[in-house]
Amino acid sequence: MPKKVSRRSFLKKLIQFALISVGSGTGIYYYARDIETKMLKITEQKIAHPLIPSGFNGCKIVQFSDTHLGFQYTIKQFERLIAKINSLSPDIILFTGDLMDEPNKYEERVQISPILSSLSAPLGKYCIYGNHDHGGYGSELYHSIMTQSGFQVLKNDSVTIELNDESSIQIIGIDDAMLGKPNFDTTMANVPSDTFKMLLSHAPDIADLALKYGIDWQLSGHSHGGQIKIPFAGALVTPPYAEKYNEGLYHLENQNHSLTLYVNRGIGTTRLPFRFLSQPELTVFQLTSEDKLS
């Protein structure tokens, strides 16, 4: 498993970023704190697979992640984000963890559920735990907010998304790798092997294990895409379980199976109130059966 980022390594990269900022005047500091954090990149991806039934062709999934409400990211920004998601007319909405930065300290949490409740998706709204959702005595708070908002919380569990023609796919949720208790044996026990399997895992690096369990696609967050990238040096810091896979699309395979992983950069920030070369992101996926492309 990935090693934790050492304090010395983190400080070294922070100093590098500070030196670059000073060398460029105050422009980078202002941009990273006040401009890029308020941007929103909408990324579009196709999910093509032979196990996706033709009835799901064109089905639109919107993934959002890592809002970290309470650390720089405000409830007003959150309202605008939710309105934007609704404007995309998703069929399925997926949240991949870290709703509040410190759940037990966030004073505006009573406002979250009414906002999330306004999200509309005819095939359902689903979510998983991130490490911050478990941290700060937040596990029950998070579960309560999300269920009140019409989300189904998947914690080592799965759900069948079924159309009127009885064709279906599986959405699977694993508990957070850092502070939760992920259990693939329990999670996959009742999942049919001959159906399309999409895993929600806050931690991207779980993909290596998910591949062994026959997962077809995995959607993750957690990394913030590094949050701050230093030119020619890469991410300032990547958290545990997001060191191997930290942004964008990856293809994994072994002798028996292949898996595609997408790592969303998230919306908010944590630790440092900056984003640099790592814009906040919504991901819009469109399902396509493989034969539709041929």
PDB file of C-alpha atoms in Angstrom:
ATOM      1  CA  MET A   1       0.000   0.000   0.000  1.00  0.00           C
ATOM      2  CA  PRO A   2       1.180   3.591  -0.631  1.00  0.00           C
ATOM      3  CA  LYS A   3       3.259   5.191   2.064  1.00  0.00           C
ATOM      4  CA  LYS A   4       2.073   8.241   3.930  1.00  0.00           C
ATOM      5  CA  VAL A   5       3.535  11.553   2.839  1.00  0.00           C
ATOM      6  CA  SER A   6       6.237  12.534   5.329  1.00  0.00           C
ATOM      7  CA  ARG A   7       6.216  15.943   6.973  1.00  0.00           C
ATOM      8  CA  ARG A   8       9.680  16.625   5.554  1.00  0.00           C
ATOM      9  CA  SER A   9       8.586  15.788   2.001  1.00  0.00           C
ATOM     10  CA  PHE A  10       5.452  17.922   2.314  1.00  0.00           C
ATOM     11  CA  LEU A  11       7.394  20.910   3.664  1.00  0.00           C
ATOM     12  CA  LYS A  12      10.006  20.562   0.939  1.00  0.00           C
ATOM     13  CA  LYS A  13       7.380  20.780  -1.765  1.00  0.00           C
ATOM     14  CA  LEU A  14       5.598  23.607   0.016  1.00  0.00           C
ATOM     15  CA  ILE A  15       8.840  25.571   0.119  1.00  0.00           C
ATOM     16  CA  GLN A  16       9.330  24.907  -3.596  1.00  0.00           C
ATOM     17  CA  PHE A  17       5.874  26.293  -4.315  1.00  0.00           C
ATOM     18  CA  ALA A  18       6.486  29.318  -2.081  1.00  0.00           C
ATOM     19  CA  LEU A  19       9.788  30.095  -3.815  1.00  0.00           C
ATOM     20  CA  ILE A  20       8.143  29.901  -7.226  1.00  0.00           C
ATOM     21  CA  SER A  21       5.343  32.172  -6.012  1.00  0.00           C
ATOM     22  CA  VAL A  22       7.764  34.726  -4.590  1.00  0.00           C
ATOM     23  CA  GLY A  23       9.866  34.581  -7.728  1.00  0.00           C
ATOM     24  CA  SER A  24       6.797  35.336  -9.829  1.00  0.00           C
ATOM     25  CA  GLY A  25       5.543  38.129  -7.576  1.00  0.00           C
ATOM     26  CA  THR A  26       2.161  37.876  -5.896  1.00  0.00           C
ATOM     27  CA  GLY A  27       0.352  36.853  -9.079  1.00  0.00           C
ATOM     28  CA  ILE A  28       0.590  33.088  -8.583  1.00  0.00           C
ATOM     29  CA  TYR A  29      -0.482  33.344  -4.941  1.00  0.00           C
ATOM     30  CA  TYR A  30      -3.559  35.398  -5.869  1.00  0.00           C
ATOM     31  CA  TYR A  31      -4.422  33.145  -8.812  1.00  0.00           C
ATOM     32  CA  ALA A  32      -4.051  29.939  -6.782  1.00  0.00           C
ATOM     33  CA  ARG A  33      -6.098  31.245  -3.849  1.00  0.00           C
ATOM     34  CA  ASP A  34      -8.779  33.404  -5.453  1.00  0.00           C
ATOM     35  CA  ILE A  35      -9.154  32.385  -9.097  1.00  0.00           C
ATOM     36  CA  GLU A  36      -8.471  28.714  -9.810  1.00  0.00           C
ATOM     37  CA  THR A  37     -10.292  27.548  -6.674  1.00  0.00           C
ATOM     38  CA  LYS A  38     -13.450  29.154  -8.088  1.00  0.00           C
ATOM     39  CA  MET A  39     -13.129  27.662 -11.569  1.00  0.00           C
ATOM     40  CA  LEU A  40     -15.080  24.605 -12.687  1.00  0.00           C
ATOM     41  CA  LYS A  41     -13.944  22.261 -15.447  1.00  0.00           C
ATOM     42  CA  ILE A  42     -16.576  19.936 -16.897  1.00  0.00           C
ATOM     43  CA  THR A  43     -14.886  16.833 -18.262  1.00  0.00           C
ATOM     44  CA  GLU A  44     -16.759  14.482 -20.585  1.00  0.00           C
ATOM     45  CA  GLN A  45     -15.946  10.786 -20.842  1.00  0.00           C
ATOM     46  CA  LYS A  46     -17.521   7.821 -22.624  1.00  0.00           C
ATOM     47  CA  ILE A  47     -17.909   4.544 -20.775  1.00  0.00           C
ATOM     48  CA  ALA A  48     -18.023   1.849 -23.445  1.00  0.00           C
ATOM     49  CA  HIS A  49     -18.212  -1.808 -22.495  1.00  0.00           C
ATOM     50  CA  PRO A  50     -19.756  -4.975 -23.977  1.00  0.00           C
ATOM     51  CA  LEU A  51     -21.599  -5.714 -20.702  1.00  0.00           C
ATOM     52  CA  ILE A  52     -23.515  -2.416 -20.857  1.00  0.00           C
ATOM     53  CA  PRO A  53     -27.004  -3.254 -22.210  1.00  0.00           C
ATOM     54  CA  SER A  54     -28.094  -1.313 -25.286  1.00  0.00           C
ATOM     55  CA  GLY A  55     -30.959   0.218 -23.301  1.00  0.00           C
ATOM     56  CA  PHE A  56     -28.356   2.228 -21.369  1.00  0.00           C
ATOM     57  CA  ASN A  57     -26.911   3.843 -24.507  1.00  0.00           C
ATOM     58  CA  GLY A  58     -26.770   7.574 -23.879  1.00  0.00           C
ATOM     59  CA  CYS A  59     -27.355   7.246 -20.131  1.00  0.00           C
ATOM     60  CA  LYS A  60     -25.659  10.235 -18.490  1.00  0.00           C
ATOM     61  CA  ILE A  61     -23.817   9.963 -15.188  1.00  0.00           C
ATOM     62  CA  VAL A  62     -22.494  13.014 -13.325  1.00  0.00           C
ATOM     63  CA  GLN A  63     -19.772  12.491 -10.717  1.00  0.00           C
ATOM     64  CA  PHE A  64     -18.817  15.122  -8.164  1.00  0.00           C
ATOM     65  CA  SER A  65     -16.410  14.698  -5.291  1.00  0.00           C
ATOM     66  CA  ASP A  66     -14.457  16.285  -2.432  1.00  0.00           C
ATOM     67  CA  THR A  67     -16.455  19.446  -1.801  1.00  0.00           C
ATOM     68  CA  HIS A  68     -14.833  19.886   1.641  1.00  0.00           C
ATOM     69  CA  LEU A  69     -17.471  22.332   2.799  1.00  0.00           C
ATOM     70  CA  GLY A  70     -16.128  24.546   5.547  1.00  0.00           C
ATOM     71  CA  PHE A  71     -12.547  24.773   4.330  1.00  0.00           C
ATOM     72  CA  GLN A  72     -12.640  27.713   1.930  1.00  0.00           C
ATOM     73  CA  TYR A  73     -15.582  26.231  -0.003  1.00  0.00           C
ATOM     74  CA  THR A  74     -18.825  27.973   0.998  1.00  0.00           C
ATOM     75  CA  ILE A  75     -22.475  26.974   1.101  1.00  0.00           C
ATOM     76  CA  LYS A  76     -23.205  29.582  -1.609  1.00  0.00           C
ATOM     77  CA  GLN A  77     -20.648  27.987  -3.908  1.00  0.00           C
ATOM     78  CA  PHE A  78     -22.209  24.630  -3.102  1.00  0.00           C
ATOM     79  CA  GLU A  79     -25.650  25.911  -4.147  1.00  0.00           C
ATOM     80  CA  ARG A  80     -24.256  27.040  -7.494  1.00  0.00           C
ATOM     81  CA  LEU A  81     -22.554  23.676  -7.977  1.00  0.00           C
ATOM     82  CA  ILE A  82     -25.801  21.779  -7.381  1.00  0.00           C
ATOM     83  CA  ALA A  83     -27.643  24.054  -9.817  1.00  0.00           C
ATOM     84  CA  LYS A  84     -24.941  23.346 -12.407  1.00  0.00           C
ATOM     85  CA  ILE A  85     -25.273  19.594 -11.927  1.00  0.00           C
ATOM     86  CA  ASN A  86     -29.040  19.812 -12.431  1.00  0.00           C
ATOM     87  CA  SER A  87     -28.523  21.846 -15.606  1.00  0.00           C
ATOM     88  CA  LEU A  88     -26.612  18.873 -17.070  1.00  0.00           C
ATOM     89  CA  SER A  89     -29.778  16.693 -16.832  1.00  0.00           C
ATOM     90  CA  PRO A  90     -28.091  13.594 -15.406  1.00  0.00           C
ATOM     91  CA  ASP A  91     -29.762  10.189 -15.299  1.00  0.00           C
ATOM     92  CA  ILE A  92     -27.548   9.089 -12.392  1.00  0.00           C
ATOM     93  CA  ILE A  93     -25.674  11.248  -9.867  1.00  0.00           C
ATOM     94  CA  LEU A  94     -22.654   9.911  -7.979  1.00  0.00           C
ATOM     95  CA  PHE A  95     -20.833  11.560  -5.073  1.00  0.00           C
ATOM     96  CA  THR A  96     -17.477   9.987  -4.267  1.00  0.00           C
ATOM     97  CA  GLY A  97     -16.852  11.322  -0.770  1.00  0.00           C
ATOM     98  CA  ASP A  98     -15.543  14.129   1.459  1.00  0.00           C
ATOM     99  CA  LEU A  99     -18.630  16.316   1.791  1.00  0.00           C
ATOM    100  CA  MET A 100     -17.445  18.446   4.742  1.00  0.00           C
ATOM    101  CA  ASP A 101     -13.867  19.083   5.746  1.00  0.00           C
ATOM    102  CA  GLU A 102     -14.543  18.685   9.496  1.00  0.00           C
ATOM    103  CA  PRO A 103     -18.126  17.409   9.901  1.00  0.00           C
ATOM    104  CA  ASN A 104     -18.519  17.989  13.644  1.00  0.00           C
ATOM    105  CA  LYS A 105     -17.238  21.568  13.380  1.00  0.00           C
ATOM    106  CA  TYR A 106     -19.177  22.700  10.336  1.00  0.00           C
ATOM    107  CA  GLU A 107     -21.873  25.048  11.637  1.00  0.00           C
ATOM    108  CA  GLU A 108     -23.882  25.270   8.413  1.00  0.00           C
ATOM    109  CA  ARG A 109     -24.447  21.549   7.963  1.00  0.00           C
ATOM    110  CA  VAL A 110     -28.229  21.896   8.477  1.00  0.00           C
ATOM    111  CA  GLN A 111     -28.326  23.742   5.150  1.00  0.00           C
ATOM    112  CA  ILE A 112     -26.732  20.923   3.175  1.00  0.00           C
ATOM    113  CA  SER A 113     -29.619  18.466   2.928  1.00  0.00           C
ATOM    114  CA  PRO A 114     -32.164  20.921   1.463  1.00  0.00           C
ATOM    115  CA  ILE A 115     -29.621  21.858  -1.218  1.00  0.00           C
ATOM    116  CA  LEU A 116     -28.686  18.272  -2.075  1.00  0.00           C
ATOM    117  CA  SER A 117     -32.370  17.299  -2.094  1.00  0.00           C
ATOM    118  CA  SER A 118     -32.878  19.527  -5.113  1.00  0.00           C
ATOM    119  CA  LEU A 119     -30.662  17.264  -7.222  1.00  0.00           C
ATOM    120  CA  SER A 120     -32.730  15.272  -9.692  1.00  0.00           C
ATOM    121  CA  ALA A 121     -31.716  12.022 -11.383  1.00  0.00           C
ATOM    122  CA  PRO A 122     -34.358   9.543 -12.635  1.00  0.00           C
ATOM    123  CA  LEU A 123     -32.130   6.505 -12.119  1.00  0.00           C
ATOM    124  CA  GLY A 124     -30.989   7.538  -8.663  1.00  0.00           C
ATOM    125  CA  LYS A 125     -28.409   9.347  -6.528  1.00  0.00           C
ATOM    126  CA  TYR A 126     -25.657   7.302  -4.881  1.00  0.00           C
ATOM    127  CA  CYS A 127     -22.693   8.092  -2.641  1.00  0.00           C
ATOM    128  CA  ILE A 128     -19.844   6.587  -0.642  1.00  0.00           C
ATOM    129  CA  TYR A 129     -17.747   7.564   2.357  1.00  0.00           C
ATOM    130  CA  GLY A 130     -14.503   9.489   2.040  1.00  0.00           C
ATOM    131  CA  ASN A 131     -11.941   9.773   4.812  1.00  0.00           C
ATOM    132  CA  HIS A 132     -13.240  13.204   5.895  1.00  0.00           C
ATOM    133  CA  ASP A 133     -16.785  11.800   6.119  1.00  0.00           C
ATOM    134  CA  HIS A 134     -15.555   9.348   8.761  1.00  0.00           C
ATOM    135  CA  GLY A 135     -13.205  11.857  10.391  1.00  0.00           C
ATOM    136  CA  GLY A 136     -14.287  14.433  12.950  1.00  0.00           C
ATOM    137  CA  TYR A 137     -16.901  12.034  14.327  1.00  0.00           C
ATOM    138  CA  GLY A 138     -18.704  12.501  11.024  1.00  0.00           C
ATOM    139  CA  SER A 139     -19.823   9.002  10.016  1.00  0.00           C
ATOM    140  CA  GLU A 140     -23.380   9.277  11.333  1.00  0.00           C
ATOM    141  CA  LEU A 141     -23.688  12.953  10.372  1.00  0.00           C
ATOM    142  CA  TYR A 142     -22.738  12.166   6.795  1.00  0.00           C
ATOM    143  CA  HIS A 143     -25.082   9.190   6.571  1.00  0.00           C
ATOM    144  CA  SER A 144     -27.961  11.238   7.952  1.00  0.00           C
ATOM    145  CA  ILE A 145     -27.407  14.176   5.601  1.00  0.00           C
ATOM    146  CA  MET A 146     -27.058  12.035   2.505  1.00  0.00           C
ATOM    147  CA  THR A 147     -30.044   9.782   3.183  1.00  0.00           C
ATOM    148  CA  GLN A 148     -32.218  12.798   3.999  1.00  0.00           C
ATOM    149  CA  SER A 149     -31.111  14.241   0.662  1.00  0.00           C
ATOM    150  CA  GLY A 150     -32.327  11.217  -1.297  1.00  0.00           C
ATOM    151  CA  PHE A 151     -28.932   9.591  -1.786  1.00  0.00           C
ATOM    152  CA  GLN A 152     -28.380   5.896  -1.226  1.00  0.00           C
ATOM    153  CA  VAL A 153     -25.199   5.439   0.809  1.00  0.00           C
ATOM    154  CA  LEU A 154     -23.210   2.456  -0.447  1.00  0.00           C
ATOM    155  CA  LYS A 155     -20.911   1.133   2.248  1.00  0.00           C
ATOM    156  CA  ASN A 156     -19.510  -2.228   1.174  1.00  0.00           C
ATOM    157  CA  ASP A 157     -22.747  -2.648  -0.734  1.00  0.00           C
ATOM    158  CA  SER A 158     -24.155  -2.605  -4.250  1.00  0.00           C
ATOM    159  CA  VAL A 159     -27.321  -1.580  -6.036  1.00  0.00           C
ATOM    160  CA  THR A 160     -28.886  -2.784  -9.274  1.00  0.00           C
ATOM    161  CA  ILE A 161     -29.881  -0.047 -11.731  1.00  0.00           C
ATOM    162  CA  GLU A 162     -32.654  -1.592 -13.790  1.00  0.00           C
ATOM    163  CA  LEU A 163     -34.562  -0.297 -16.803  1.00  0.00           C
ATOM    164  CA  ASN A 164     -38.131  -1.144 -17.802  1.00  0.00           C
ATOM    165  CA  ASP A 165     -36.843  -3.800 -20.215  1.00  0.00           C
ATOM    166  CA  GLU A 166     -35.223  -5.487 -17.191  1.00  0.00           C
ATOM    167  CA  SER A 167     -31.679  -4.799 -18.430  1.00  0.00           C
ATOM    168  CA  SER A 168     -29.388  -3.656 -15.634  1.00  0.00           C
ATOM    169  CA  ILE A 169     -25.978  -2.551 -14.435  1.00  0.00           C
ATOM    170  CA  GLN A 170     -24.423  -2.641 -10.960  1.00  0.00           C
ATOM    171  CA  ILE A 171     -23.222   0.345  -8.936  1.00  0.00           C
ATOM    172  CA  ILE A 172     -20.918  -0.829  -6.140  1.00  0.00           C
ATOM    173  CA  GLY A 173     -19.647   1.211  -3.207  1.00  0.00           C
ATOM    174  CA  ILE A 174     -16.626   0.315  -1.071  1.00  0.00           C
ATOM    175  CA  ASP A 175     -15.931   1.930   2.298  1.00  0.00           C
ATOM    176  CA  ASP A 176     -13.060   4.405   2.596  1.00  0.00           C
ATOM    177  CA  ALA A 177      -9.582   2.871   2.624  1.00  0.00           C
ATOM    178  CA  MET A 178      -8.059   5.270   5.159  1.00  0.00           C
ATOM    179  CA  LEU A 179     -10.616   5.517   7.968  1.00  0.00           C
ATOM    180  CA  GLY A 180     -13.289   3.030   6.990  1.00  0.00           C
ATOM    181  CA  LYS A 181     -13.401  -0.757   6.761  1.00  0.00           C
ATOM    182  CA  PRO A 182     -13.442  -1.737   3.091  1.00  0.00           C
ATOM    183  CA  ASN A 183     -14.396  -5.349   2.463  1.00  0.00           C
ATOM    184  CA  PHE A 184     -14.473  -6.588  -1.118  1.00  0.00           C
ATOM    185  CA  ASP A 185     -15.554 -10.116  -0.205  1.00  0.00           C
ATOM    186  CA  THR A 186     -18.704  -8.808   1.484  1.00  0.00           C
ATOM    187  CA  THR A 187     -19.317  -6.163  -1.158  1.00  0.00           C
ATOM    188  CA  MET A 188     -19.054  -8.505  -4.137  1.00  0.00           C
ATOM    189  CA  ALA A 189     -20.791 -11.518  -2.612  1.00  0.00           C
ATOM    190  CA  ASN A 190     -24.122 -10.988  -4.393  1.00  0.00           C
ATOM    191  CA  VAL A 191     -22.946  -9.138  -7.503  1.00  0.00           C
ATOM    192  CA  PRO A 192     -23.604 -11.138 -10.708  1.00  0.00           C
ATOM    193  CA  SER A 193     -20.452 -11.796 -12.696  1.00  0.00           C
ATOM    194  CA  ASP A 194     -22.187 -11.286 -16.055  1.00  0.00           C
ATOM    195  CA  THR A 195     -23.266  -7.673 -15.440  1.00  0.00           C
ATOM    196  CA  PHE A 196     -21.464  -4.352 -15.923  1.00  0.00           C
ATOM    197  CA  LYS A 197     -19.847  -3.437 -12.607  1.00  0.00           C
ATOM    198  CA  MET A 198     -19.022   0.162 -11.696  1.00  0.00           C
ATOM    199  CA  LEU A 199     -17.172   0.679  -8.409  1.00  0.00           C
ATOM    200  CA  LEU A 200     -17.244   3.865  -6.360  1.00  0.00           C
ATOM    201  CA  SER A 201     -14.126   4.106  -4.202  1.00  0.00           C
ATOM    202  CA  HIS A 202     -12.971   7.354  -2.645  1.00  0.00           C
ATOM    203  CA  ALA A 203      -9.419   6.029  -2.765  1.00  0.00           C
ATOM    204  CA  PRO A 204      -8.088   5.567  -6.320  1.00  0.00           C
ATOM    205  CA  ASP A 205      -5.260   3.174  -5.464  1.00  0.00           C
ATOM    206  CA  ILE A 206      -7.802   0.519  -4.465  1.00  0.00           C
ATOM    207  CA  ALA A 207      -8.054  -0.114  -8.229  1.00  0.00           C
ATOM    208  CA  ASP A 208      -5.283  -2.703  -8.112  1.00  0.00           C
ATOM    209  CA  LEU A 209      -7.399  -4.782  -5.738  1.00  0.00           C
ATOM    210  CA  ALA A 210     -10.653  -4.016  -7.561  1.00  0.00           C
ATOM    211  CA  LEU A 211      -9.161  -5.457 -10.750  1.00  0.00           C
ATOM    212  CA  LYS A 212      -8.839  -8.832  -9.034  1.00  0.00           C
ATOM    213  CA  TYR A 213     -12.555  -8.752  -8.167  1.00  0.00           C
ATOM    214  CA  GLY A 214     -13.717  -8.258 -11.732  1.00  0.00           C
ATOM    215  CA  ILE A 215     -14.649  -4.573 -11.545  1.00  0.00           C
ATOM    216  CA  ASP A 216     -15.099  -3.047 -15.020  1.00  0.00           C
ATOM    217  CA  TRP A 217     -14.946   0.677 -14.204  1.00  0.00           C
ATOM    218  CA  GLN A 218     -13.946   2.541 -11.043  1.00  0.00           C
ATOM    219  CA  LEU A 219     -14.719   6.168 -10.187  1.00  0.00           C
ATOM    220  CA  SER A 220     -12.682   7.852  -7.453  1.00  0.00           C
ATOM    221  CA  GLY A 221     -11.704  11.208  -5.971  1.00  0.00           C
ATOM    222  CA  HIS A 222      -9.569  11.932  -2.881  1.00  0.00           C
ATOM    223  CA  SER A 223      -6.440  13.221  -4.644  1.00  0.00           C
ATOM    224  CA  HIS A 224      -7.703  16.675  -5.721  1.00  0.00           C
ATOM    225  CA  GLY A 225      -5.441  16.032  -8.703  1.00  0.00           C
ATOM    226  CA  GLY A 226      -2.592  16.978  -6.376  1.00  0.00           C
ATOM    227  CA  GLN A 227      -4.387  20.299  -5.679  1.00  0.00           C
ATOM    228  CA  ILE A 228      -1.151  22.238  -6.257  1.00  0.00           C
ATOM    229  CA  LYS A 229       1.164  21.268  -9.106  1.00  0.00           C
ATOM    230  CA  ILE A 230       4.641  22.656  -9.422  1.00  0.00           C
ATOM    231  CA  PRO A 231       5.713  23.096 -13.046  1.00  0.00           C
ATOM    232  CA  PHE A 232       8.203  20.408 -14.093  1.00  0.00           C
ATOM    233  CA  ALA A 233       7.928  18.789 -10.641  1.00  0.00           C
ATOM    234  CA  GLY A 234       4.335  17.591 -10.461  1.00  0.00           C
ATOM    235  CA  ALA A 235       1.891  17.496  -7.560  1.00  0.00           C
ATOM    236  CA  LEU A 236       2.843  19.261  -4.334  1.00  0.00           C
ATOM    237  CA  VAL A 237       1.426  16.385  -2.338  1.00  0.00           C
ATOM    238  CA  THR A 238      -0.741  13.326  -2.943  1.00  0.00           C
ATOM    239  CA  PRO A 239      -2.499  11.669  -0.007  1.00  0.00           C
ATOM    240  CA  PRO A 240      -2.226   8.015   0.985  1.00  0.00           C
ATOM    241  CA  TYR A 241      -4.183   5.746  -1.380  1.00  0.00           C
ATOM    242  CA  ALA A 242      -3.912   8.331  -4.178  1.00  0.00           C
ATOM    243  CA  GLU A 243      -0.200   8.239  -4.862  1.00  0.00           C
ATOM    244  CA  LYS A 244      -0.208   5.769  -7.730  1.00  0.00           C
ATOM    245  CA  TYR A 245      -3.322   7.053  -9.489  1.00  0.00           C
ATOM    246  CA  ASN A 246      -4.041  10.716  -8.849  1.00  0.00           C
ATOM    247  CA  GLU A 247      -5.806  12.278 -11.827  1.00  0.00           C
ATOM    248  CA  GLY A 248      -7.707  11.338 -14.941  1.00  0.00           C
ATOM    249  CA  LEU A 249      -8.003   8.081 -16.840  1.00  0.00           C
ATOM    250  CA  TYR A 250      -6.081   4.838 -16.258  1.00  0.00           C
ATOM    251  CA  HIS A 251      -6.356   1.384 -17.806  1.00  0.00           C
ATOM    252  CA  LEU A 252      -5.406  -1.647 -15.724  1.00  0.00           C
ATOM    253  CA  GLU A 253      -5.360  -5.264 -16.759  1.00  0.00           C
ATOM    254  CA  ASN A 254      -4.236  -8.693 -15.686  1.00  0.00           C
ATOM    255  CA  GLN A 255      -4.400 -12.075 -17.391  1.00  0.00           C
ATOM    256  CA  ASN A 256      -8.127 -12.405 -16.759  1.00  0.00           C
ATOM    257  CA  HIS A 257      -9.648  -8.945 -16.740  1.00  0.00           C
ATOM    258  CA  SER A 258      -9.328  -5.242 -17.499  1.00  0.00           C
ATOM    259  CA  LEU A 259     -10.470  -2.230 -15.509  1.00  0.00           C
ATOM    260  CA  THR A 260     -10.743   1.467 -16.353  1.00  0.00           C
ATOM    261  CA  LEU A 261     -10.258   3.979 -13.540  1.00  0.00           C
ATOM    262  CA  TYR A 262     -11.209   7.636 -13.582  1.00  0.00           C
ATOM    263  CA  VAL A 263      -9.905   9.922 -10.813  1.00  0.00           C
ATOM    264  CA  ASN A 264     -11.881  13.141 -10.413  1.00  0.00           C
ATOM    265  CA  ARG A 265      -9.975  16.222  -9.157  1.00  0.00           C
ATOM    266  CA  GLY A 266     -12.801  17.190  -6.801  1.00  0.00           C
ATOM    267  CA  ILE A 267     -14.350  20.551  -6.050  1.00  0.00           C
ATOM    268  CA  GLY A 268     -12.952  22.015  -2.825  1.00  0.00           C
ATOM    269  CA  THR A 269      -9.584  22.189  -1.110  1.00  0.00           C
ATOM    270  CA  THR A 270      -8.080  20.911   2.133  1.00  0.00           C
ATOM    271  CA  ARG A 271      -4.933  21.628   4.186  1.00  0.00           C
ATOM    272  CA  LEU A 272      -4.050  24.608   1.953  1.00  0.00           C
ATOM    273  CA  PRO A 273      -6.646  26.982   0.437  1.00  0.00           C
ATOM    274  CA  PHE A 274      -5.040  26.858  -3.012  1.00  0.00           C
ATOM    275  CA  ARG A 275      -5.362  25.163  -6.363  1.00  0.00           C
ATOM    276  CA  PHE A 276      -2.705  25.547  -9.010  1.00  0.00           C
ATOM    277  CA  LEU A 277      -2.810  23.754 -12.381  1.00  0.00           C
ATOM    278  CA  SER A 278      -5.539  21.502 -10.917  1.00  0.00           C
ATOM    279  CA  GLN A 279      -8.946  23.025 -11.598  1.00  0.00           C
ATOM    280  CA  PRO A 280     -12.057  21.835  -9.720  1.00  0.00           C
ATOM    281  CA  GLU A 281     -13.913  19.274 -11.792  1.00  0.00           C
ATOM    282  CA  LEU A 282     -17.295  17.774 -12.583  1.00  0.00           C
ATOM    283  CA  THR A 283     -17.169  14.616 -14.700  1.00  0.00           C
ATOM    284  CA  VAL A 284     -19.957  13.714 -17.106  1.00  0.00           C
ATOM    285  CA  PHE A 285     -19.951  10.113 -18.306  1.00  0.00           C
ATOM    286  CA  GLN A 286     -22.086   8.713 -21.110  1.00  0.00           C
ATOM    287  CA  LEU A 287     -22.725   4.975 -21.151  1.00  0.00           C
ATOM    288  CA  THR A 288     -22.387   3.151 -24.453  1.00  0.00           C
ATOM    289  CA  SER A 289     -22.621  -0.538 -25.205  1.00  0.00           C
ATOM    290  CA  GLU A 290     -19.556  -1.735 -27.082  1.00  0.00           C
ATOM    291  CA  ASP A 291     -21.515  -2.847 -30.160  1.00  0.00           C
ATOM    292  CA  LYS A 292     -22.876   0.713 -30.496  1.00  0.00           C
ATOM    293  CA  LEU A 293     -19.348   1.827 -31.439  1.00  0.00           C
ATOM    294  CA  SER A 294     -18.676  -0.908 -33.977  1.00  0.00           C
TER     295      SER A 294
END
